Short mmCIF file of C-alpha atoms in Angstrom, two decimals:
data_model
loop_
_atom_site.label_atom_id
_atom_site.label_comp_id
_atom_site.label_asym_id
_atom_site.label_seq_id
_atom_site.Cartn_x
_atom_site.Cartn_y
_atom_site.Cartn_z
CA MET A 1 -8.57 88.33 105.95
CA ALA A 2 -5.40 89.57 104.30
CA SER A 3 -3.44 86.73 102.74
CA ASN A 4 -2.03 85.58 99.46
CA TYR A 5 -4.75 83.02 98.82
CA THR A 6 -7.96 84.92 99.48
CA GLU A 7 -8.85 85.24 95.83
CA ASN A 8 -8.95 81.43 95.59
CA PHE A 9 -10.45 80.85 99.02
CA THR A 10 -13.86 79.17 98.77
CA VAL A 11 -16.63 78.91 101.34
CA GLU A 12 -19.44 76.38 101.02
CA LYS A 13 -22.05 77.03 103.68
CA CYS A 14 -24.21 74.26 105.07
CA LYS A 15 -27.84 74.32 103.99
CA THR A 16 -29.24 73.91 107.51
CA SER A 17 -27.47 74.70 110.76
CA LYS A 18 -27.46 72.18 113.62
CA ILE A 19 -27.06 74.89 116.24
CA ASN A 20 -30.71 74.95 117.34
CA ASP A 21 -30.49 71.25 118.24
CA VAL A 22 -27.63 71.81 120.67
CA ASP A 23 -28.13 72.21 124.41
CA PHE A 24 -25.50 74.83 125.25
CA ASP A 25 -26.20 74.33 128.95
CA ASP A 26 -24.98 70.73 128.75
CA LEU A 27 -21.88 70.62 126.57
CA LYS A 28 -19.58 67.66 127.07
CA PHE A 29 -16.00 68.25 126.00
CA GLY A 30 -15.34 67.46 122.35
CA SER A 31 -18.61 65.67 121.61
CA VAL A 32 -20.68 68.25 119.69
CA PHE A 33 -19.32 69.75 116.47
CA SER A 34 -20.07 73.00 114.68
CA ASP A 35 -21.50 73.36 111.19
CA HIS A 36 -18.32 73.90 109.17
CA MET A 37 -14.70 72.87 108.92
CA LEU A 38 -11.65 74.12 107.08
CA VAL A 39 -9.96 71.69 104.67
CA CYS A 40 -6.65 72.01 102.83
CA ASP A 41 -4.96 69.33 100.72
CA TYR A 42 -1.27 68.82 99.96
CA LYS A 43 -0.71 67.27 96.51
CA ASN A 44 2.08 67.25 93.94
CA GLY A 45 4.49 68.93 96.31
CA THR A 46 2.35 71.96 97.22
CA TRP A 47 -0.53 73.02 99.41
CA GLU A 48 -3.77 73.79 97.58
CA ALA A 49 -5.89 76.77 98.63
CA PRO A 50 -7.88 76.13 101.83
CA LYS A 51 -11.64 75.90 101.65
CA ILE A 52 -14.45 75.92 104.17
CA THR A 53 -17.06 73.20 103.80
CA PRO A 54 -19.93 71.82 105.85
CA TYR A 55 -18.73 69.47 108.60
CA GLN A 56 -18.87 66.03 107.01
CA PRO A 57 -17.28 62.56 106.91
CA ILE A 58 -13.91 61.99 105.20
CA THR A 59 -13.51 59.31 102.55
CA LEU A 60 -10.14 57.53 102.36
CA GLU A 61 -8.71 54.54 100.53
CA PRO A 62 -7.81 51.52 102.72
CA SER A 63 -4.25 51.94 101.43
CA SER A 64 -3.98 55.50 102.79
CA LYS A 65 -0.77 55.66 104.78
CA ILE A 66 -2.38 57.18 107.86
CA PHE A 67 -3.77 53.71 108.59
CA HIS A 68 -0.43 51.97 108.27
CA TYR A 69 2.36 54.28 109.34
CA GLY A 70 0.66 56.78 111.61
CA GLN A 71 1.60 60.13 110.08
CA SER A 72 -0.89 62.17 112.10
CA ILE A 73 -0.43 65.36 114.13
CA PHE A 74 -2.78 67.83 115.79
CA GLU A 75 -3.12 70.96 117.88
CA GLY A 76 -5.56 72.07 120.58
CA MET A 77 -6.85 75.65 120.80
CA LYS A 78 -9.87 77.63 121.97
CA ALA A 79 -11.85 80.64 120.80
CA TYR A 80 -13.53 82.90 123.35
CA LYS A 81 -16.19 85.61 123.40
CA ASP A 82 -16.07 88.64 125.66
CA ASP A 83 -19.09 90.39 127.16
CA ASN A 84 -19.50 92.46 123.99
CA GLY A 85 -19.59 89.43 121.71
CA SER A 86 -16.11 89.96 120.24
CA VAL A 87 -14.19 86.80 119.37
CA PHE A 88 -10.61 86.13 120.47
CA LEU A 89 -7.89 83.52 120.07
CA PHE A 90 -5.03 82.87 122.48
CA ARG A 91 -1.48 82.66 121.12
CA PRO A 92 -2.54 81.11 117.76
CA THR A 93 0.84 81.71 116.13
CA ASP A 94 2.42 79.45 118.76
CA ASN A 95 0.02 76.68 117.77
CA CYS A 96 0.93 77.11 114.12
CA LYS A 97 4.65 77.00 114.89
CA ARG A 98 4.24 73.88 117.01
CA LEU A 99 2.15 72.16 114.33
CA ASN A 100 5.00 72.70 111.88
CA ILE A 101 7.57 71.45 114.39
CA SER A 102 5.48 68.28 114.70
CA ALA A 103 5.11 68.04 110.91
CA LYS A 104 8.85 68.28 110.34
CA ARG A 105 9.58 65.53 112.88
CA LEU A 106 7.10 63.18 111.21
CA ALA A 107 8.37 63.96 107.67
CA MET A 108 5.15 65.80 106.82
CA PRO A 109 4.92 69.07 104.86
CA GLU A 110 4.87 72.29 106.87
CA LEU A 111 1.74 74.41 106.49
CA PRO A 112 2.00 78.10 105.49
CA GLU A 113 1.20 80.29 108.50
CA ALA A 114 -1.28 82.35 106.46
CA TYR A 115 -3.27 79.21 105.67
CA PHE A 116 -3.44 78.34 109.37
CA ILE A 117 -4.11 81.79 110.86
CA ASP A 118 -6.23 83.39 108.14
CA GLY A 119 -8.09 80.17 107.44
CA LEU A 120 -8.90 79.78 111.13
CA LYS A 121 -10.10 83.39 111.37
CA ALA A 122 -12.36 82.89 108.36
CA LEU A 123 -13.78 79.73 109.91
CA LEU A 124 -14.44 81.46 113.23
CA GLU A 125 -16.17 84.40 111.57
CA LEU A 126 -18.57 81.85 110.11
CA GLU A 127 -18.91 79.82 113.33
CA LYS A 128 -18.99 82.65 115.89
CA ASP A 129 -22.53 81.79 117.01
CA TRP A 130 -21.14 78.41 118.12
CA ILE A 131 -18.88 80.01 120.72
CA PRO A 132 -20.58 79.52 124.12
CA THR A 133 -20.59 82.40 126.59
CA ALA A 134 -21.13 80.66 129.94
CA GLU A 135 -18.33 81.08 132.48
CA GLY A 136 -15.49 78.70 131.69
CA SER A 137 -16.85 77.64 128.31
CA ALA A 138 -15.25 78.14 124.89
CA LEU A 139 -15.16 76.83 121.34
CA TYR A 140 -12.53 74.10 121.29
CA ILE A 141 -10.56 74.10 118.04
CA ARG A 142 -8.81 71.03 116.66
CA PRO A 143 -6.38 71.63 113.76
CA PHE A 144 -4.97 68.32 112.51
CA MET A 145 -3.03 66.86 109.60
CA PHE A 146 -2.72 63.29 108.37
CA ALA A 147 -1.34 61.27 105.48
CA THR A 148 -3.75 60.54 102.62
CA GLY A 149 -1.16 59.23 100.13
CA GLN A 150 -1.57 55.56 99.31
CA GLY A 151 0.71 52.54 99.42
CA PHE A 152 1.87 49.74 101.69
CA HIS A 153 5.55 50.62 101.34
CA ALA A 154 7.09 52.06 104.50
CA SER A 155 7.86 55.63 103.46
CA PRO A 156 6.36 59.10 103.94
CA ALA A 157 3.15 59.75 102.04
CA ASP A 158 3.06 62.02 99.00
CA SER A 159 -0.24 63.69 99.91
CA TYR A 160 -1.80 64.99 103.11
CA LYS A 161 -4.95 66.63 104.41
CA PHE A 162 -5.14 69.48 106.93
CA ILE A 163 -8.45 70.11 108.70
CA ILE A 164 -9.69 72.47 111.39
CA ALA A 165 -12.84 71.31 113.17
CA CYS A 166 -14.56 72.97 116.14
CA ALA A 167 -16.50 71.73 119.16
CA PRO A 168 -18.34 74.02 121.59
CA SER A 169 -17.45 72.89 125.10
CA GLY A 170 -18.66 73.79 128.56
CA ALA A 171 -16.48 74.49 131.57
CA TYR A 172 -13.87 71.77 131.86
CA PHE A 173 -13.78 70.42 135.40
CA SER A 174 -11.88 67.22 136.13
CA GLY A 175 -12.65 67.17 139.84
CA GLN A 176 -10.07 66.07 142.38
CA VAL A 177 -7.63 64.06 140.31
CA LYS A 178 -5.63 61.31 141.96
CA VAL A 179 -2.64 60.12 139.95
CA LEU A 180 -0.24 57.18 139.93
CA ILE A 181 3.48 57.72 139.39
CA GLU A 182 4.43 55.35 136.57
CA GLU A 183 7.29 52.95 137.31
CA GLN A 184 7.31 50.74 134.19
CA TYR A 185 5.88 52.39 131.10
CA SER A 186 7.15 55.56 129.42
CA ARG A 187 5.31 58.18 127.43
CA SER A 188 8.29 58.80 125.14
CA ALA A 189 12.04 58.32 124.79
CA ASN A 190 15.14 60.35 124.00
CA GLY A 191 15.39 61.00 120.29
CA GLY A 192 11.72 60.11 119.82
CA VAL A 193 8.62 62.17 119.07
CA GLY A 194 7.50 63.07 122.58
CA PHE A 195 7.87 66.80 121.87
CA ALA A 196 5.52 66.52 118.86
CA LYS A 197 1.74 66.44 119.07
CA ALA A 198 1.62 63.14 117.23
CA GLY A 199 -1.45 60.96 117.54
CA GLY A 200 0.63 57.90 118.37
CA ASN A 201 1.98 59.55 121.51
CA TYR A 202 -1.52 59.60 122.95
CA ALA A 203 -2.46 56.11 121.76
CA GLY A 204 0.55 54.78 123.65
CA GLN A 205 -0.68 56.39 126.87
CA PHE A 206 -4.07 54.72 126.94
CA TYR A 207 -3.04 51.27 128.18
CA PRO A 208 -0.88 52.37 131.15
CA THR A 209 -3.54 54.93 132.06
CA GLN A 210 -6.21 52.22 132.07
CA LEU A 211 -4.03 50.11 134.37
CA ALA A 212 -3.84 53.10 136.73
CA LYS A 213 -7.62 53.56 136.57
CA ASP A 214 -8.08 49.90 137.46
CA LYS A 215 -6.16 50.66 140.67
CA GLY A 216 -8.42 53.60 141.53
CA TYR A 217 -6.44 56.48 140.03
CA GLN A 218 -7.66 58.88 137.34
CA GLN A 219 -4.37 59.59 135.58
CA VAL A 220 -0.64 58.85 135.39
CA ILE A 221 2.42 60.92 136.18
CA TRP A 222 4.95 59.89 133.58
CA THR A 223 8.57 59.35 134.49
CA ASP A 224 11.74 59.29 132.40
CA ASP A 225 12.28 56.32 130.09
CA ASN A 226 15.72 55.37 131.42
CA THR A 227 15.55 55.26 135.21
CA HIS A 228 11.97 56.26 136.08
CA ASP A 229 13.55 58.45 138.75
CA TYR A 230 12.31 61.80 137.37
CA ILE A 231 8.75 63.03 136.83
CA GLU A 232 7.95 64.42 133.39
CA GLU A 233 4.26 64.99 132.59
CA ALA A 234 0.82 64.50 134.13
CA GLY A 235 -1.29 62.51 131.69
CA ALA A 236 -1.40 64.58 128.50
CA MET A 237 -0.48 67.78 130.38
CA ASN A 238 2.67 69.51 131.53
CA ILE A 239 3.19 69.20 135.28
CA PHE A 240 3.78 71.85 137.94
CA VAL A 241 4.95 71.25 141.51
CA ARG A 242 4.78 73.78 144.33
CA ILE A 243 7.26 73.16 147.12
CA ASN A 244 6.83 75.76 149.86
CA ASP A 245 6.46 78.98 147.83
CA THR A 246 8.46 77.91 144.78
CA LEU A 247 6.72 76.72 141.59
CA LEU A 248 8.65 74.04 139.72
CA THR A 249 8.23 72.52 136.30
CA VAL A 250 10.48 70.28 134.23
CA PRO A 251 12.38 71.51 131.16
CA THR A 252 11.11 70.65 127.70
CA SER A 253 13.08 68.06 125.75
CA ASP A 254 12.74 65.37 123.07
CA ARG A 255 10.29 63.70 125.43
CA ILE A 256 8.24 66.63 126.74
CA LEU A 257 5.80 68.86 124.88
CA ASP A 258 6.50 72.58 124.79
CA GLY A 259 3.07 73.47 126.15
CA ILE A 260 1.62 76.88 125.37
CA THR A 261 -0.27 76.96 128.68
CA ARG A 262 2.98 75.94 130.42
CA LYS A 263 4.83 78.89 128.90
CA SER A 264 2.00 81.25 129.80
CA ILE A 265 1.96 80.08 133.42
CA LEU A 266 5.70 80.67 133.77
CA SER A 267 5.39 84.21 132.40
CA ILE A 268 2.43 85.11 134.60
CA ALA A 269 3.98 83.55 137.70
CA GLU A 270 7.05 85.73 137.20
CA ALA A 271 4.84 88.82 136.85
CA GLU A 272 2.99 87.85 140.05
CA GLY A 273 6.26 87.61 141.97
CA ILE A 274 6.05 83.82 142.32
CA LYS A 275 9.47 82.19 142.40
CA THR A 276 9.78 79.63 139.60
CA GLU A 277 12.36 76.99 138.73
CA VAL A 278 12.61 75.00 135.52
CA ARG A 279 14.62 71.90 136.33
CA LYS A 280 14.48 68.14 136.66
CA ILE A 281 12.36 66.91 139.57
CA LYS A 282 13.10 63.57 141.18
CA VAL A 283 10.31 61.29 142.36
CA SER A 284 12.21 61.00 145.65
CA GLU A 285 12.10 64.80 146.01
CA LEU A 286 8.33 64.73 145.59
CA ILE A 287 7.98 61.98 148.21
CA GLU A 288 10.26 63.77 150.67
CA ALA A 289 8.41 67.06 150.21
CA SER A 290 5.08 65.33 150.81
CA GLU A 291 6.37 63.65 153.95
CA ASN A 292 7.88 66.82 155.45
CA GLY A 293 4.90 69.02 154.56
CA SER A 294 6.64 71.29 152.05
CA LEU A 295 4.70 69.91 149.06
CA LYS A 296 1.80 72.35 148.69
CA GLU A 297 0.42 71.80 145.17
CA LEU A 298 0.56 69.55 142.13
CA PHE A 299 -1.29 70.43 138.94
CA GLY A 300 -1.36 69.71 135.25
CA ALA A 301 -1.42 72.50 132.67
CA GLY A 302 -2.93 72.31 129.20
CA THR A 303 -5.42 73.84 126.77
CA ALA A 304 -8.55 71.96 127.82
CA ALA A 305 -8.50 72.54 131.58
CA VAL A 306 -5.86 75.31 131.73
CA VAL A 307 -5.02 74.07 135.23
CA SER A 308 -6.06 70.67 136.59
CA PRO A 309 -5.37 70.30 140.35
CA ILE A 310 -4.03 66.98 141.64
CA SER A 311 -5.34 65.96 145.07
CA GLY A 312 -3.00 63.05 145.69
CA PHE A 313 -0.64 60.54 144.13
CA GLY A 314 0.37 56.94 144.54
CA PHE A 315 3.84 55.40 144.39
CA LYS A 316 5.04 51.89 145.20
CA GLY A 317 1.78 50.96 146.88
CA GLN A 318 1.55 54.04 149.09
CA ASP A 319 -0.74 57.04 148.69
CA TYR A 320 0.24 60.64 149.40
CA GLU A 321 -2.34 63.40 149.87
CA LEU A 322 -1.93 67.06 148.97
CA PRO A 323 -2.98 69.66 151.55
CA LYS A 324 -6.26 71.47 151.01
CA LEU A 325 -5.36 75.14 150.59
CA GLU A 326 -7.79 78.03 150.26
CA ASN A 327 -5.58 80.17 148.04
CA THR A 328 -3.57 78.17 145.55
CA TYR A 329 -1.10 79.16 142.86
CA GLY A 330 -3.02 76.97 140.44
CA ALA A 331 -6.31 78.82 140.93
CA LEU A 332 -4.60 82.23 140.75
CA LEU A 333 -2.72 81.41 137.55
CA LYS A 334 -5.77 79.89 135.91
CA LYS A 335 -7.79 83.03 136.62
CA ARG A 336 -5.04 85.27 135.26
CA ILE A 337 -4.89 83.29 132.01
CA THR A 338 -8.65 82.96 131.50
CA ASP A 339 -9.18 86.66 132.23
CA ILE A 340 -6.74 87.47 129.42
CA GLN A 341 -8.34 84.93 127.10
CA THR A 342 -11.85 86.34 127.61
CA ASN A 343 -10.80 90.02 127.42
CA LYS A 344 -11.64 90.76 131.05
CA VAL A 345 -8.25 92.39 131.67
CA ASP A 346 -5.50 94.02 129.66
CA ASP A 347 -3.08 91.70 127.87
CA PRO A 348 0.46 92.98 128.49
CA TYR A 349 1.97 89.99 126.68
CA GLY A 350 0.27 90.37 123.29
CA TRP A 351 -1.18 86.87 123.49
CA ARG A 352 -4.83 87.70 122.79
CA VAL A 353 -5.74 87.98 119.09
CA LYS A 354 -9.06 89.52 118.07
CA VAL A 355 -10.86 87.71 115.26
CA CYS A 356 -14.03 89.74 114.85
#
């Protein structure tokens, strides 16, 4: 762990591990947590040295600004084991860069890359037994930062806490997802924080999503804030559309997250000879393609599921079904990515990072 803070880096191990109490054959996503976490505090204008402690509750004053002004950001990552027990990360530097992009937008201090990368590696070396090995499983990693500075005045906090916590998770399978194209609510707006992984972005999604669930759908396809004529994201995931043999996705913007899985899919699709287009996609184009039979696939892309197929969508009171294909782009691209992540194939892109 070569970094400029190792001499001050402290590790406090838990007295008794919880690992023997965990049923690794029945892991629900994000509900069981490993023994340790990494903690790093920002005070007096500088980041203190990170430390690893037992996983434990956080104590905060009621006046902490996280409760009042919502300065909170996070990332989502996974750690994988190969057949030899080696531990790998997938594009961790991209997560660190995106965390700092989010921090800057929310007037929060940027975290040194060494603290993020080397701290995470140290944590994983300690928690490697928590990484499940069943097909499709992984150790989900949640780096997050929030305001701990106190005061009721509406201004950025003067102190913050960065934490990395881990949750072993089984294979993520969302089933056949049916989505509703949103006509009223928006996930984000031009000039806003939609491109950041800010907690408030997700809180704002819950109510419209619940309305969709009440109508029999599992998720929402978000549309633009101005006209609602263009599709933008699928729930908390980037969206991909296959029309005939072309794979489409929308460009990133102030409103749309620059997804790491999204970028990986585009690179792999190109290598596989799949024609791709990054452009705006009208709702009317989606409807027309469904009606004339050229719409072949819809899927979301993100860390948790990698690829989440969409079986159908609703719009203006009418439902549209996707064809059932044996060989899909979504399944192919998911396999290509997961094979790289789990060291089953060579990584020509340099995305896979060995931890130990």
